[in-house]
Tab-separated table of C-alpha atoms and ligand atoms in Angstrom:
chain	number	residue	atom	x	y	z
A	11	UNK	CA	-13.574	-5.938	-27.023
A	12	UNK	CA	-10.811	-8.374	-27.848
A	13	UNK	CA	-8.438	-7.360	-25.098
A	14	UNK	CA	-11.041	-7.389	-22.385
A	15	UNK	CA	-12.253	-10.820	-23.408
A	16	UNK	CA	-8.800	-12.340	-23.567
A	17	UNK	CA	-9.078	-14.166	-20.274
A	18	UNK	CA	-5.803	-15.590	-19.124
A	19	UNK	CA	-6.836	-18.868	-17.866
A	20	UNK	CA	-10.440	-19.211	-16.726
A	21	UNK	CA	-11.175	-21.880	-19.279
A	22	UNK	CA	-8.200	-23.843	-18.118
A	23	UNK	CA	-9.800	-24.845	-14.798
A	24	UNK	CA	-7.783	-26.194	-11.875
A	25	UNK	CA	-4.621	-28.024	-12.826
A	26	UNK	CA	-4.347	-31.747	-12.191
A	27	UNK	CA	-3.443	-32.932	-8.674
A	28	UNK	CA	-4.570	-31.388	-5.445
A	29	UNK	CA	-3.916	-27.943	-3.959
A	30	UNK	CA	-1.148	-27.910	-1.375
A	31	UNK	CA	-1.247	-25.130	1.222
A	32	UNK	CA	2.027	-23.250	1.617
A	33	UNK	CA	3.916	-23.987	4.789
A	34	UNK	CA	4.442	-20.759	6.732
A	35	UNK	CA	6.920	-22.132	9.215
A	36	UNK	CA	10.453	-21.242	10.246
A	37	UNK	CA	11.835	-23.264	7.294
A	38	UNK	CA	12.094	-20.175	5.120
A	39	UNK	CA	14.254	-18.425	7.793
A	40	UNK	CA	17.153	-20.627	6.705
A	41	UNK	CA	17.614	-18.015	3.979
A	42	UNK	CA	18.408	-15.337	6.571
A	43	UNK	CA	21.481	-14.588	8.666
A	44	UNK	CA	21.469	-15.018	12.464
A	45	UNK	CA	22.056	-11.300	13.124
A	46	UNK	CA	19.041	-10.412	10.977
A	47	UNK	CA	16.841	-12.887	12.842
A	48	UNK	CA	18.004	-11.537	16.226
A	49	UNK	CA	17.247	-7.974	15.185
A	50	UNK	CA	13.824	-8.994	13.870
A	51	UNK	CA	12.956	-10.718	17.146
A	52	UNK	CA	14.141	-7.793	19.263
A	53	UNK	CA	12.326	-5.170	17.189
A	54	UNK	CA	9.054	-7.114	16.943
A	55	UNK	CA	9.121	-7.654	20.733
A	56	UNK	CA	9.704	-3.946	21.306
A	57	UNK	CA	6.949	-2.948	18.851
A	58	UNK	CA	4.448	-5.250	20.561
A	59	UNK	CA	4.912	-3.205	23.746
A	60	UNK	CA	2.086	-0.617	23.614
A	61	UNK	CA	3.761	2.265	25.586
A	62	UNK	CA	6.698	2.268	23.164
A	63	UNK	CA	4.377	2.696	20.173
A	64	UNK	CA	2.111	5.230	21.899
A	65	UNK	CA	4.963	7.432	23.126
A	66	UNK	CA	7.406	6.633	20.300
A	67	UNK	CA	7.910	10.217	19.144
A	68	UNK	CA	8.463	11.553	22.673
A	69	UNK	CA	10.886	8.704	23.453
A	70	UNK	CA	12.842	9.458	20.317
A	71	UNK	CA	13.141	13.124	21.316
A	72	UNK	CA	14.314	12.137	24.838
A	73	UNK	CA	16.896	9.687	23.542
A	74	UNK	CA	18.257	12.360	21.233
A	75	UNK	CA	18.597	14.792	24.146
A	76	UNK	CA	20.140	12.225	26.514
A	77	UNK	CA	22.444	10.357	24.133
A	78	UNK	CA	23.057	12.934	21.441
A	79	UNK	CA	21.857	12.564	17.902
A	80	UNK	CA	24.782	10.368	16.763
A	81	UNK	CA	24.357	7.680	19.390
A	82	UNK	CA	20.576	7.686	19.321
A	83	UNK	CA	20.740	7.599	15.491
A	84	UNK	CA	23.083	4.600	15.626
A	85	UNK	CA	20.714	2.798	18.008
A	86	UNK	CA	17.758	3.437	15.713
A	87	UNK	CA	19.714	2.279	12.675
A	88	UNK	CA	20.615	-0.960	14.443
A	89	UNK	CA	17.010	-1.572	15.426
A	90	UNK	CA	13.718	-0.118	14.123
A	91	UNK	CA	15.156	1.801	11.166
A	92	UNK	CA	17.303	-1.171	10.121
A	93	UNK	CA	14.354	-3.533	10.367
A	94	UNK	CA	11.696	-1.533	8.512
A	95	UNK	CA	13.611	0.908	6.253
A	96	UNK	CA	15.767	0.198	3.191
A	97	UNK	CA	18.215	3.046	3.869
A	98	UNK	CA	18.842	6.623	2.936
A	99	UNK	CA	20.943	6.661	-0.227
A	100	UNK	CA	20.297	5.056	-3.609
A	101	UNK	CA	23.113	2.585	-2.905
A	102	UNK	CA	21.640	1.542	0.446
A	103	UNK	CA	18.218	1.029	-1.139
A	104	UNK	CA	19.793	-0.907	-3.998
A	105	UNK	CA	21.671	-3.185	-1.537
A	106	UNK	CA	18.503	-3.863	0.429
A	107	UNK	CA	16.559	-4.644	-2.764
A	108	UNK	CA	19.355	-6.888	-4.024
A	109	UNK	CA	19.098	-8.919	-0.813
A	110	UNK	CA	15.335	-9.203	-1.208
A	111	UNK	CA	15.630	-10.194	-4.841
A	112	UNK	CA	18.091	-12.935	-3.938
A	113	UNK	CA	15.295	-14.308	-1.708
A	114	UNK	CA	12.731	-14.151	-4.536
A	115	UNK	CA	11.051	-10.914	-3.359
A	116	UNK	CA	10.408	-7.651	-5.239
A	117	UNK	CA	10.472	-4.003	-4.158
A	118	UNK	CA	7.426	-1.771	-3.756
A	119	UNK	CA	9.060	1.549	-2.931
A	120	UNK	CA	7.147	4.019	-0.771
A	121	UNK	CA	8.231	7.643	-0.286
A	122	UNK	CA	7.587	8.387	3.380
A	123	UNK	CA	5.827	11.695	2.902
A	124	UNK	CA	2.513	12.406	4.417
A	125	UNK	CA	0.341	15.294	5.300
A	126	UNK	CA	-0.945	15.180	8.803
A	127	UNK	CA	-4.618	16.052	8.261
A	128	UNK	CA	-4.694	18.557	11.130
A	129	UNK	CA	-1.744	20.445	9.705
A	130	UNK	CA	-3.220	20.721	6.217
A	131	UNK	CA	-3.690	24.449	6.470
A	132	UNK	CA	0.021	25.000	7.095
A	133	UNK	CA	1.373	23.399	3.941
A	134	UNK	CA	2.155	25.440	0.846
A	135	UNK	CA	2.167	24.718	-2.922
A	136	UNK	CA	5.983	24.470	-2.827
A	137	UNK	CA	5.717	21.561	-0.360
A	138	UNK	CA	3.625	19.591	-2.890
A	139	UNK	CA	6.068	20.416	-5.689
A	140	UNK	CA	8.944	19.070	-3.570
A	141	UNK	CA	6.902	15.933	-2.981
A	142	UNK	CA	6.286	15.615	-6.704
A	143	UNK	CA	10.031	15.673	-7.304
A	144	UNK	CA	10.496	12.989	-4.641
A	145	UNK	CA	7.831	10.854	-6.379
A	146	UNK	CA	9.499	11.327	-9.779
A	147	UNK	CA	12.815	10.255	-8.259
A	148	UNK	CA	11.048	7.232	-6.755
A	149	UNK	CA	9.792	6.275	-10.233
A	150	UNK	CA	13.373	6.450	-11.528
A	151	UNK	CA	14.727	4.473	-8.605
A	152	UNK	CA	12.011	1.807	-9.007
A	153	UNK	CA	12.905	1.559	-12.662
A	154	UNK	CA	16.664	1.359	-11.979
A	155	UNK	CA	16.146	-1.508	-9.557
A	156	UNK	CA	14.755	-3.667	-12.344
A	157	UNK	CA	18.321	-3.830	-13.690
A	158	UNK	CA	19.541	-5.739	-10.627
A	159	UNK	CA	19.584	-9.550	-10.757
A	160	UNK	CA	16.540	-11.445	-9.489
A	161	UNK	CA	12.860	-11.270	-10.356
A	162	UNK	CA	12.054	-8.245	-12.483
A	163	UNK	CA	9.252	-6.869	-14.625
A	164	UNK	CA	5.961	-5.577	-13.283
A	165	UNK	CA	7.622	-2.708	-11.479
A	166	UNK	CA	5.363	-0.984	-8.968
A	167	UNK	CA	5.560	1.819	-6.397
A	168	UNK	CA	3.195	3.284	-3.807
A	169	UNK	CA	1.770	6.759	-4.196
A	170	UNK	CA	0.208	8.758	-1.403
A	171	UNK	CA	-2.232	11.154	-3.000
A	172	UNK	CA	-2.152	13.624	-0.095
A	173	UNK	CA	1.528	14.201	-0.807
A	174	UNK	CA	0.479	15.854	-4.069
A	175	UNK	CA	-2.827	17.467	-3.157
A	176	UNK	CA	-4.086	18.837	0.124
A	177	UNK	CA	-6.293	16.993	2.569
A	178	UNK	CA	-8.326	20.185	2.827
A	179	UNK	CA	-9.178	20.128	-0.879
A	180	UNK	CA	-9.914	16.392	-0.738
A	181	UNK	CA	-12.271	17.015	2.188
A	182	UNK	CA	-14.103	19.728	0.251
A	183	UNK	CA	-14.366	17.554	-2.867
A	184	UNK	CA	-15.579	14.601	-0.781
A	185	UNK	CA	-18.367	16.598	0.784
A	186	UNK	CA	-19.505	17.786	-2.687
A	187	UNK	CA	-19.314	14.256	-4.114
A	188	UNK	CA	-21.447	13.003	-1.204
A	189	UNK	CA	-23.944	15.826	-1.635
A	190	UNK	CA	-24.249	15.686	-5.436
A	191	UNK	CA	-23.593	12.025	-6.304
A	192	UNK	CA	-22.433	11.490	-9.887
A	193	UNK	CA	-22.451	14.916	-11.561
A	194	UNK	CA	-20.905	16.012	-14.887
A	195	UNK	CA	-18.996	18.905	-13.324
A	196	UNK	CA	-17.098	16.579	-10.999
A	197	UNK	CA	-16.797	13.641	-13.373
A	198	UNK	CA	-13.553	11.676	-13.923
A	199	UNK	CA	-13.868	12.436	-17.654
A	200	UNK	CA	-13.876	16.194	-17.044
A	201	UNK	CA	-10.888	16.076	-14.702
A	202	UNK	CA	-9.075	13.749	-17.131
A	203	UNK	CA	-9.625	16.183	-19.982
A	204	UNK	CA	-8.202	19.035	-17.909
A	205	UNK	CA	-5.207	16.880	-16.932
A	206	UNK	CA	-4.432	15.841	-20.485
A	207	UNK	CA	-4.962	19.243	-22.109
A	208	UNK	CA	-3.573	21.361	-19.251
A	209	UNK	CA	-6.557	23.674	-19.833
A	210	UNK	CA	-7.901	25.712	-16.950
A	211	UNK	CA	-10.585	23.973	-14.950
A	212	UNK	CA	-13.270	25.868	-13.073
A	213	UNK	CA	-15.429	23.917	-10.629
A	214	UNK	CA	-18.330	26.107	-9.543
A	215	UNK	CA	-18.566	24.468	-6.107
A	216	UNK	CA	-14.979	25.418	-5.232
A	217	UNK	CA	-13.583	28.869	-4.419
A	218	UNK	CA	-10.736	30.494	-6.376
A	219	UNK	CA	-7.992	29.229	-4.099
A	220	UNK	CA	-9.373	25.682	-4.172
A	221	UNK	CA	-9.694	25.774	-7.975
A	222	UNK	CA	-6.084	26.917	-8.291
A	223	UNK	CA	-4.848	24.180	-5.993
A	224	UNK	CA	-6.929	21.573	-7.862
A	225	UNK	CA	-5.409	22.714	-11.145
A	226	UNK	CA	-1.879	22.466	-9.757
A	227	UNK	CA	-2.665	19.068	-8.195
A	228	UNK	CA	-4.039	17.681	-11.472
A	229	UNK	CA	-0.909	18.835	-13.249
A	230	UNK	CA	1.291	17.086	-10.629
A	231	UNK	CA	-0.725	13.880	-10.894
A	232	UNK	CA	-0.512	13.953	-14.664
A	233	UNK	CA	3.259	14.475	-14.551
A	234	UNK	CA	3.887	11.612	-12.145
A	235	UNK	CA	1.568	9.227	-14.071
A	236	UNK	CA	3.132	10.170	-17.395
A	237	UNK	CA	6.647	9.651	-16.059
A	238	UNK	CA	5.676	6.344	-14.423
A	239	UNK	CA	4.095	5.126	-17.657
A	240	UNK	CA	7.187	6.100	-19.654
A	241	UNK	CA	9.371	4.226	-17.180
A	242	UNK	CA	6.898	1.297	-17.048
A	243	UNK	CA	6.257	1.654	-13.340
A	244	UNK	CA	2.758	0.997	-12.022
A	245	UNK	CA	1.430	3.451	-9.424
A	246	UNK	CA	-0.417	1.924	-6.486
A	247	UNK	CA	-2.383	4.766	-4.915
A	248	UNK	CA	-2.913	4.369	-1.158
A	249	UNK	CA	-6.347	4.543	0.472
A	250	UNK	CA	-6.555	6.905	3.423
A	251	UNK	CA	-9.457	8.191	5.580
A	252	UNK	CA	-13.182	7.977	4.680
A	253	UNK	CA	-13.469	11.753	4.909
A	254	UNK	CA	-11.176	12.050	1.854
A	255	UNK	CA	-11.338	8.650	0.116
A	256	UNK	CA	-14.173	9.604	-2.313
A	257	UNK	CA	-11.990	12.466	-3.613
A	258	UNK	CA	-9.026	10.082	-3.944
A	259	UNK	CA	-11.224	7.634	-5.897
A	260	UNK	CA	-12.307	10.477	-8.184
A	261	UNK	CA	-8.705	11.508	-8.874
A	262	UNK	CA	-7.634	7.902	-9.537
A	263	UNK	CA	-10.657	7.426	-11.825
A	264	UNK	CA	-9.575	10.559	-13.722
A	265	UNK	CA	-6.035	9.188	-14.116
A	266	UNK	CA	-7.446	5.803	-15.160
A	267	UNK	CA	-9.269	7.368	-18.129
A	268	UNK	CA	-5.961	7.820	-19.871
A	269	UNK	CA	-3.432	5.547	-18.215
A	270	UNK	CA	-5.648	2.442	-17.866
A	271	UNK	CA	-7.053	2.665	-21.381
A	272	UNK	CA	-6.558	-0.348	-23.695
A	273	UNK	CA	-4.100	1.694	-25.787
A	274	UNK	CA	-1.742	1.907	-22.788
A	275	UNK	CA	-1.825	-1.859	-22.211
A	276	UNK	CA	-2.697	-2.636	-18.621
A	277	UNK	CA	-3.519	-0.753	-15.442
A	278	UNK	CA	-0.803	1.814	-14.693
A	279	UNK	CA	-2.749	3.444	-11.875
A	280	UNK	CA	-4.267	1.217	-9.189
A	281	UNK	CA	-6.724	1.961	-6.396
A	282	UNK	CA	-6.632	0.611	-2.851
A	283	UNK	CA	-9.777	-0.868	-1.259
A	284	UNK	CA	-10.056	-1.185	2.527
A	285	UNK	CA	-12.066	-4.239	3.567
A	286	UNK	CA	-12.682	-2.854	7.081
A	287	UNK	CA	-15.197	-0.393	5.629
A	288	UNK	CA	-18.809	-1.560	5.489
A	289	UNK	CA	-19.438	-0.417	1.917
A	290	UNK	CA	-16.187	-1.612	0.319
A	291	UNK	CA	-17.459	-4.825	-1.264
A	292	UNK	CA	-20.330	-2.991	-2.936
A	293	UNK	CA	-18.061	-0.215	-4.170
A	294	UNK	CA	-15.462	-2.672	-5.461
A	295	UNK	CA	-18.150	-4.589	-7.398
A	296	UNK	CA	-19.470	-1.344	-8.913
A	297	UNK	CA	-16.010	-0.050	-9.851
A	298	UNK	CA	-14.920	-3.368	-11.371
A	299	UNK	CA	-18.086	-3.440	-13.443
A	300	UNK	CA	-17.708	0.207	-14.491
A	301	UNK	CA	-14.073	-0.361	-15.569
A	302	UNK	CA	-15.175	-3.415	-17.568
A	303	UNK	CA	-18.012	-1.486	-19.271
A	304	UNK	CA	-15.664	1.410	-20.110
A	305	UNK	CA	-13.062	-1.015	-21.489
A	306	UNK	CA	-10.526	0.209	-18.931
A	307	UNK	CA	-7.956	-1.966	-17.204
A	308	UNK	CA	-8.456	-2.244	-13.446
A	309	UNK	CA	-5.737	-2.508	-10.796
A	310	UNK	CA	-6.539	-3.125	-7.130
A	311	UNK	CA	-4.496	-3.279	-3.944
A	312	UNK	CA	-6.692	-5.022	-1.391
A	313	UNK	CA	-5.987	-4.266	2.284
A	314	UNK	CA	-7.891	-4.648	5.540
A	315	UNK	CA	-7.316	-0.994	6.425
A	316	UNK	CA	-4.947	0.922	8.677
A	317	UNK	CA	-6.947	3.765	10.249
A	318	UNK	CA	-9.477	1.892	12.380
A	319	UNK	CA	-9.045	3.834	15.630
A	320	UNK	CA	-9.107	7.224	13.939
A	321	UNK	CA	-12.176	6.350	11.810
A	322	UNK	CA	-14.068	5.300	14.919
A	323	UNK	CA	-12.951	8.324	16.912
A	324	UNK	CA	-14.055	10.710	14.142
A	325	UNK	CA	-17.483	9.087	13.743
A	326	UNK	CA	-17.989	9.153	17.499
A	327	UNK	CA	-17.009	12.808	17.663
A	328	UNK	CA	-19.366	13.717	14.820
A	329	UNK	CA	-22.181	11.477	16.063
A	330	UNK	CA	-22.271	9.785	12.646
A	331	UNK	CA	-22.489	6.084	11.825
A	332	UNK	CA	-19.220	4.181	12.273
A	333	UNK	CA	-18.097	3.361	8.692
A	334	UNK	CA	-15.986	0.395	9.828
A	335	UNK	CA	-16.962	-3.234	10.327
A	336	UNK	CA	-18.115	-4.028	13.884
A	337	UNK	CA	-15.305	-6.473	14.649
A	338	UNK	CA	-12.227	-8.229	13.316
A	339	UNK	CA	-14.194	-11.256	12.090
A	340	UNK	CA	-16.489	-9.032	9.999
A	341	UNK	CA	-13.446	-7.299	8.468
A	342	UNK	CA	-11.949	-10.679	7.587
A	343	UNK	CA	-15.217	-11.841	6.033
A	344	UNK	CA	-15.346	-8.658	3.998
A	345	UNK	CA	-11.717	-9.188	2.934
A	346	UNK	CA	-12.532	-12.742	1.789
A	347	UNK	CA	-15.544	-11.561	-0.217
A	348	UNK	CA	-13.534	-8.800	-1.914
A	349	UNK	CA	-10.760	-11.278	-2.633
A	350	UNK	CA	-13.231	-13.708	-4.214
A	351	UNK	CA	-14.734	-10.939	-6.310
A	352	UNK	CA	-11.355	-9.764	-7.589
A	353	UNK	CA	-9.990	-13.247	-8.304
A	354	UNK	CA	-13.088	-13.935	-10.399
A	355	UNK	CA	-12.515	-10.650	-12.221
A	356	UNK	CA	-8.904	-11.604	-12.931
A	357	UNK	CA	-9.954	-15.021	-14.121
A	358	UNK	CA	-12.529	-13.448	-16.479
A	359	UNK	CA	-10.596	-10.392	-17.679
A	360	UNK	CA	-7.051	-11.748	-17.640
A	361	UNK	CA	-4.316	-9.151	-17.819
A	362	UNK	CA	-6.843	-6.292	-17.941
A	363	UNK	CA	-7.330	-6.830	-14.231
A	364	UNK	CA	-4.521	-6.884	-11.665
A	365	UNK	CA	-4.682	-7.566	-7.939
A	366	UNK	CA	-2.275	-7.180	-5.056
A	367	UNK	CA	-3.304	-9.195	-1.990
A	368	UNK	CA	-1.724	-6.798	0.501
A	369	UNK	CA	-1.958	-8.710	3.762
A	370	UNK	CA	0.147	-10.499	6.358
A	371	UNK	CA	-2.764	-12.739	7.290
A	372	UNK	CA	-1.942	-16.393	6.677
A	373	UNK	CA	-5.618	-17.387	6.247
A	374	UNK	CA	-6.197	-14.738	3.581
A	375	UNK	CA	-3.067	-15.824	1.748
A	376	UNK	CA	-4.089	-19.487	1.879
A	377	UNK	CA	-7.492	-18.514	0.509
A	378	UNK	CA	-5.933	-16.470	-2.300
A	379	UNK	CA	-3.459	-19.180	-3.354
A	380	UNK	CA	-6.149	-21.869	-3.188
A	381	UNK	CA	-8.622	-19.911	-5.311
A	382	UNK	CA	-5.852	-18.982	-7.768
A	383	UNK	CA	-5.159	-22.672	-8.169
A	384	UNK	CA	-8.862	-23.519	-8.569
A	385	UNK	CA	-9.389	-20.753	-11.119
A	386	UNK	CA	-6.223	-21.637	-12.996
A	387	UNK	CA	-4.575	-18.241	-12.367
A	388	UNK	CA	-0.821	-18.633	-12.823
A	389	UNK	CA	1.394	-17.898	-9.809
A	390	UNK	CA	3.332	-15.273	-11.756
A	391	UNK	CA	0.267	-13.748	-13.411
A	392	UNK	CA	-1.777	-10.653	-12.666
A	393	UNK	CA	-2.207	-11.521	-8.982
A	394	UNK	CA	0.607	-10.646	-6.604
A	395	UNK	CA	1.120	-10.346	-2.846
A	396	UNK	CA	2.332	-7.472	-0.690
A	397	UNK	CA	3.781	-7.263	2.813
A	398	UNK	CA	5.697	-4.600	4.684
A	399	UNK	CA	9.490	-4.735	4.817
A	400	UNK	CA	10.524	-6.351	8.096
A	401	UNK	CA	7.081	-7.871	8.750
A	402	UNK	CA	6.027	-11.500	8.331
A	403	UNK	CA	9.114	-12.543	6.398
A	404	UNK	CA	8.158	-16.204	6.952
A	405	UNK	CA	5.029	-15.565	4.842
A	406	UNK	CA	6.794	-13.525	2.136
A	407	UNK	CA	9.666	-15.993	1.830
A	408	UNK	CA	7.369	-19.023	1.563
A	409	UNK	CA	5.325	-17.277	-1.163
A	410	UNK	CA	8.458	-16.151	-3.014
A	411	UNK	CA	10.050	-19.603	-2.864
A	412	UNK	CA	6.838	-21.089	-4.315
A	413	UNK	CA	7.146	-18.763	-7.315
A	414	UNK	CA	4.431	-16.203	-6.446
A	415	UNK	CA	5.071	-12.519	-7.136
A	416	UNK	CA	5.700	-10.985	-3.715
A	417	UNK	CA	6.428	-7.328	-3.064
A	418	UNK	CA	7.814	-5.819	0.104
A	419	UNK	CA	6.595	-2.274	0.753
A	420	UNK	CA	9.839	-0.386	1.366
A	421	UNK	CA	10.069	3.084	2.874
A	422	UNK	CA	13.399	4.845	2.448
A	423	UNK	CA	14.892	8.156	3.475
A	424	UNK	CA	16.828	9.811	6.280
A	425	UNK	CA	16.225	9.042	9.955
A	426	UNK	CA	14.486	12.385	10.508
A	427	UNK	CA	12.143	11.807	7.575
A	428	UNK	CA	11.351	8.187	8.272
A	429	UNK	CA	11.154	7.728	12.044
A	430	UNK	CA	8.026	9.887	12.579
A	431	UNK	CA	6.455	8.111	9.575
A	432	UNK	CA	7.334	4.699	11.039
A	433	UNK	CA	5.982	5.548	14.462
A	434	UNK	CA	2.713	6.750	12.955
A	435	UNK	CA	2.476	3.558	10.865
A	436	UNK	CA	3.198	1.485	13.984
A	437	UNK	CA	0.389	3.307	15.824
A	438	UNK	CA	-2.005	2.614	12.946
A	439	UNK	CA	-0.935	-1.033	12.720
A	440	UNK	CA	-0.860	-1.628	16.480
A	441	UNK	CA	-3.048	-4.735	16.276
A	442	UNK	CA	-0.797	-6.229	13.595
A	443	UNK	CA	2.362	-5.642	15.600
A	444	UNK	CA	0.771	-7.119	18.699
A	445	UNK	CA	-0.455	-10.031	16.587
A	446	UNK	CA	3.033	-10.778	15.287
A	447	UNK	CA	3.400	-13.314	18.105
A	448	UNK	CA	3.539	-16.271	15.756
A	449	UNK	CA	6.385	-14.627	13.857
A	450	UNK	CA	8.201	-14.017	17.153
A	451	UNK	CA	7.710	-17.674	18.163
A	452	UNK	CA	9.072	-18.879	14.816
A	453	UNK	CA	12.064	-16.544	15.103
A	454	UNK	CA	12.806	-17.787	18.650
A	455	UNK	CA	12.590	-21.426	17.526
A	456	UNK	CA	14.964	-20.827	14.621
A	457	UNK	CA	17.463	-18.930	16.786
A	458	UNK	CA	17.349	-21.651	19.453
A	459	UNK	CA	17.933	-24.281	16.769
A	460	UNK	CA	21.001	-22.377	15.525
A	461	UNK	CA	22.295	-21.891	19.052
A	462	UNK	CA	22.218	-25.649	19.532
A	463	UNK	CA	24.285	-25.942	16.374
A	464	UNK	CA	21.639	-27.979	14.535
A	465	UNK	CA	21.917	-27.940	10.733
B	10	FAD	C1	1.750	-3.543	0.782
B	10	FAD	C2	0.766	-2.906	1.738
B	10	FAD	C3	0.109	-1.739	1.380
B	10	FAD	C4	-0.821	-1.152	2.251
B	10	FAD	N1	-1.501	-0.032	1.864
B	10	FAD	C5	-2.486	0.460	2.652
B	10	FAD	C6	-3.300	1.544	2.227
B	10	FAD	O1	-3.127	2.084	1.133
B	10	FAD	N2	-4.271	1.991	3.064
B	10	FAD	C7	-4.517	1.396	4.277
B	10	FAD	O2	-5.453	1.808	4.971
B	10	FAD	N3	-3.739	0.381	4.715
B	10	FAD	C8	-2.743	-0.097	3.939
B	10	FAD	N4	-1.989	-1.161	4.376
B	10	FAD	C9	-2.125	-1.632	5.783
B	10	FAD	C10	-3.272	-2.648	5.899
B	10	FAD	O3	-4.504	-1.982	5.720
B	10	FAD	C11	-3.349	-3.324	7.256
B	10	FAD	O4	-3.311	-2.409	8.285
B	10	FAD	C12	-2.290	-4.302	7.562
B	10	FAD	O5	-1.802	-4.938	6.440
B	10	FAD	C13	-2.883	-5.337	8.553
B	10	FAD	O6	-3.821	-6.198	7.968
B	10	FAD	P1	-3.451	-7.702	7.669
B	10	FAD	O7	-4.449	-8.269	6.719
B	10	FAD	O8	-2.058	-7.731	7.228
B	10	FAD	O9	-3.423	-8.403	9.104
B	10	FAD	P2	-4.487	-8.847	10.217
B	10	FAD	O10	-3.704	-8.874	11.474
B	10	FAD	O11	-5.207	-10.098	9.854
B	10	FAD	O12	-5.557	-7.708	10.317
B	10	FAD	C14	-5.430	-6.553	11.103
B	10	FAD	C15	-6.450	-5.607	10.545
B	10	FAD	O13	-7.783	-6.079	10.829
B	10	FAD	C16	-8.653	-4.991	11.046
B	10	FAD	N5	-9.176	-5.049	12.409
B	10	FAD	C17	-8.461	-5.295	13.550
B	10	FAD	N6	-9.263	-5.227	14.637
B	10	FAD	C18	-10.505	-4.920	14.186
B	10	FAD	C19	-11.768	-4.686	14.825
B	10	FAD	N7	-11.900	-4.758	16.166
B	10	FAD	N8	-12.824	-4.358	14.049
B	10	FAD	C20	-12.713	-4.277	12.694
B	10	FAD	N9	-11.555	-4.493	12.040
B	10	FAD	C21	-10.464	-4.817	12.757
B	10	FAD	C22	-7.818	-3.725	10.831
B	10	FAD	O14	-7.973	-3.336	9.479
B	10	FAD	C23	-6.399	-4.192	11.121
B	10	FAD	O15	-5.411	-3.418	10.471
B	10	FAD	C24	-1.066	-1.757	3.524
B	10	FAD	C25	-0.417	-2.943	3.864
B	10	FAD	C26	0.490	-3.531	2.997
B	10	FAD	C27	1.149	-4.794	3.407
């Protein structure tokens, strides 16, 4: 097929000259104000203190009781909320994005909704419909932000599948997928047909209530994908826990049938792969190959993975094999192999294959930029980078200044909506926050330099 063969640049080979690694030092902090740097240093120091992260929710409740909600809210806004969240209103989000764009960075909006797996039974269909409306508004907001000055095009947003369908249903689907393997009744094609036609779907393995919820979920997914496509916003679907991921992959594969087809021009729905899982490289290779064979575009967000402790606790509790890599080095090796695989795919398939290197790890980013250079992949092409708002700005800024496409994952919403979400994210990313020592050292050096009045 013409489109699939139209490789962007593989024939071009590495450009003349030698590859220069990016310099992730405090140099890029010159773009930031002193107050911002002080807040970043304070917040990163606080977040690296384990008791604060472990007991974050309880501490927040205490501070509200002791100080009153206004004062404790103001403290949060001046610290953690201000550091990691864009704001509450459209205007606040727009201001935050404008500042990022002036620094060469792009927004990756994330609606902070999540279903706590243990509470799955308590949520109702109306809750998912409300979430759908929030996602549709996020599409519109993402689209609106393109109008602001700075880098634009390639608009993306994050989508958490369990905001639109229940963890309970995903668990049930996952156990059937594991039991049956590839089966026509649970095929992406069948789900895609039901999504597109709106016709009633009856899966014999599911009970009436589950079938009804699946139907409603498919309709929600179709509506959000259709709206995103109309607004030219790409949906980056998050990966979650191994006990539901196979169901999430199935739902994304169903969406991909329509929205990643050659007629639509590019991947509009992306999947996330977690390198900390033992079988991720194999699955990524299979999925990339399957997308190529089916003539579908393929979009991947590559992460190390956020739910390490929980995955290990669950496997220990169930007496099953730990699905995660045995140590950090093995996860990093897996990440490098997945990165290599995807960069080769991009180099072969051109714009039919997109990749977000979603990592704060300087080694991984050096590897990605080096291989992009060797494979002749342009800096502003189908490979981009992703980091969290308020984290590793020295890395994001250096990438952005060098012309790479860099997205900051940006949660937004009210204090009550976002703080529990942030604390949970901080608990999941404990090792990253503790590892942000280099960033803290760079921030201290820059602040000390400014204090001495050096230019
Ligand atoms: C834009 C963006 C989107 C994201 N989306 C998702 C998502 O959809 N799903 C998701 O799960 N995560 C997601 N994450 C979080 C991501 O998975 C990582 O938790 C986070 O980015 C840290 O990895 P790193 O490469 O940045 O940093 P590093 O500090 O180099 O790596 C830390 C990571 O290494 C792994 N690790 C640490 N210790 C061990 C050990 N003892 N054994 C094995 N592995 C270990 C863990 O995965 C840990 O998170 C996202 C991150 C970003 C920036």
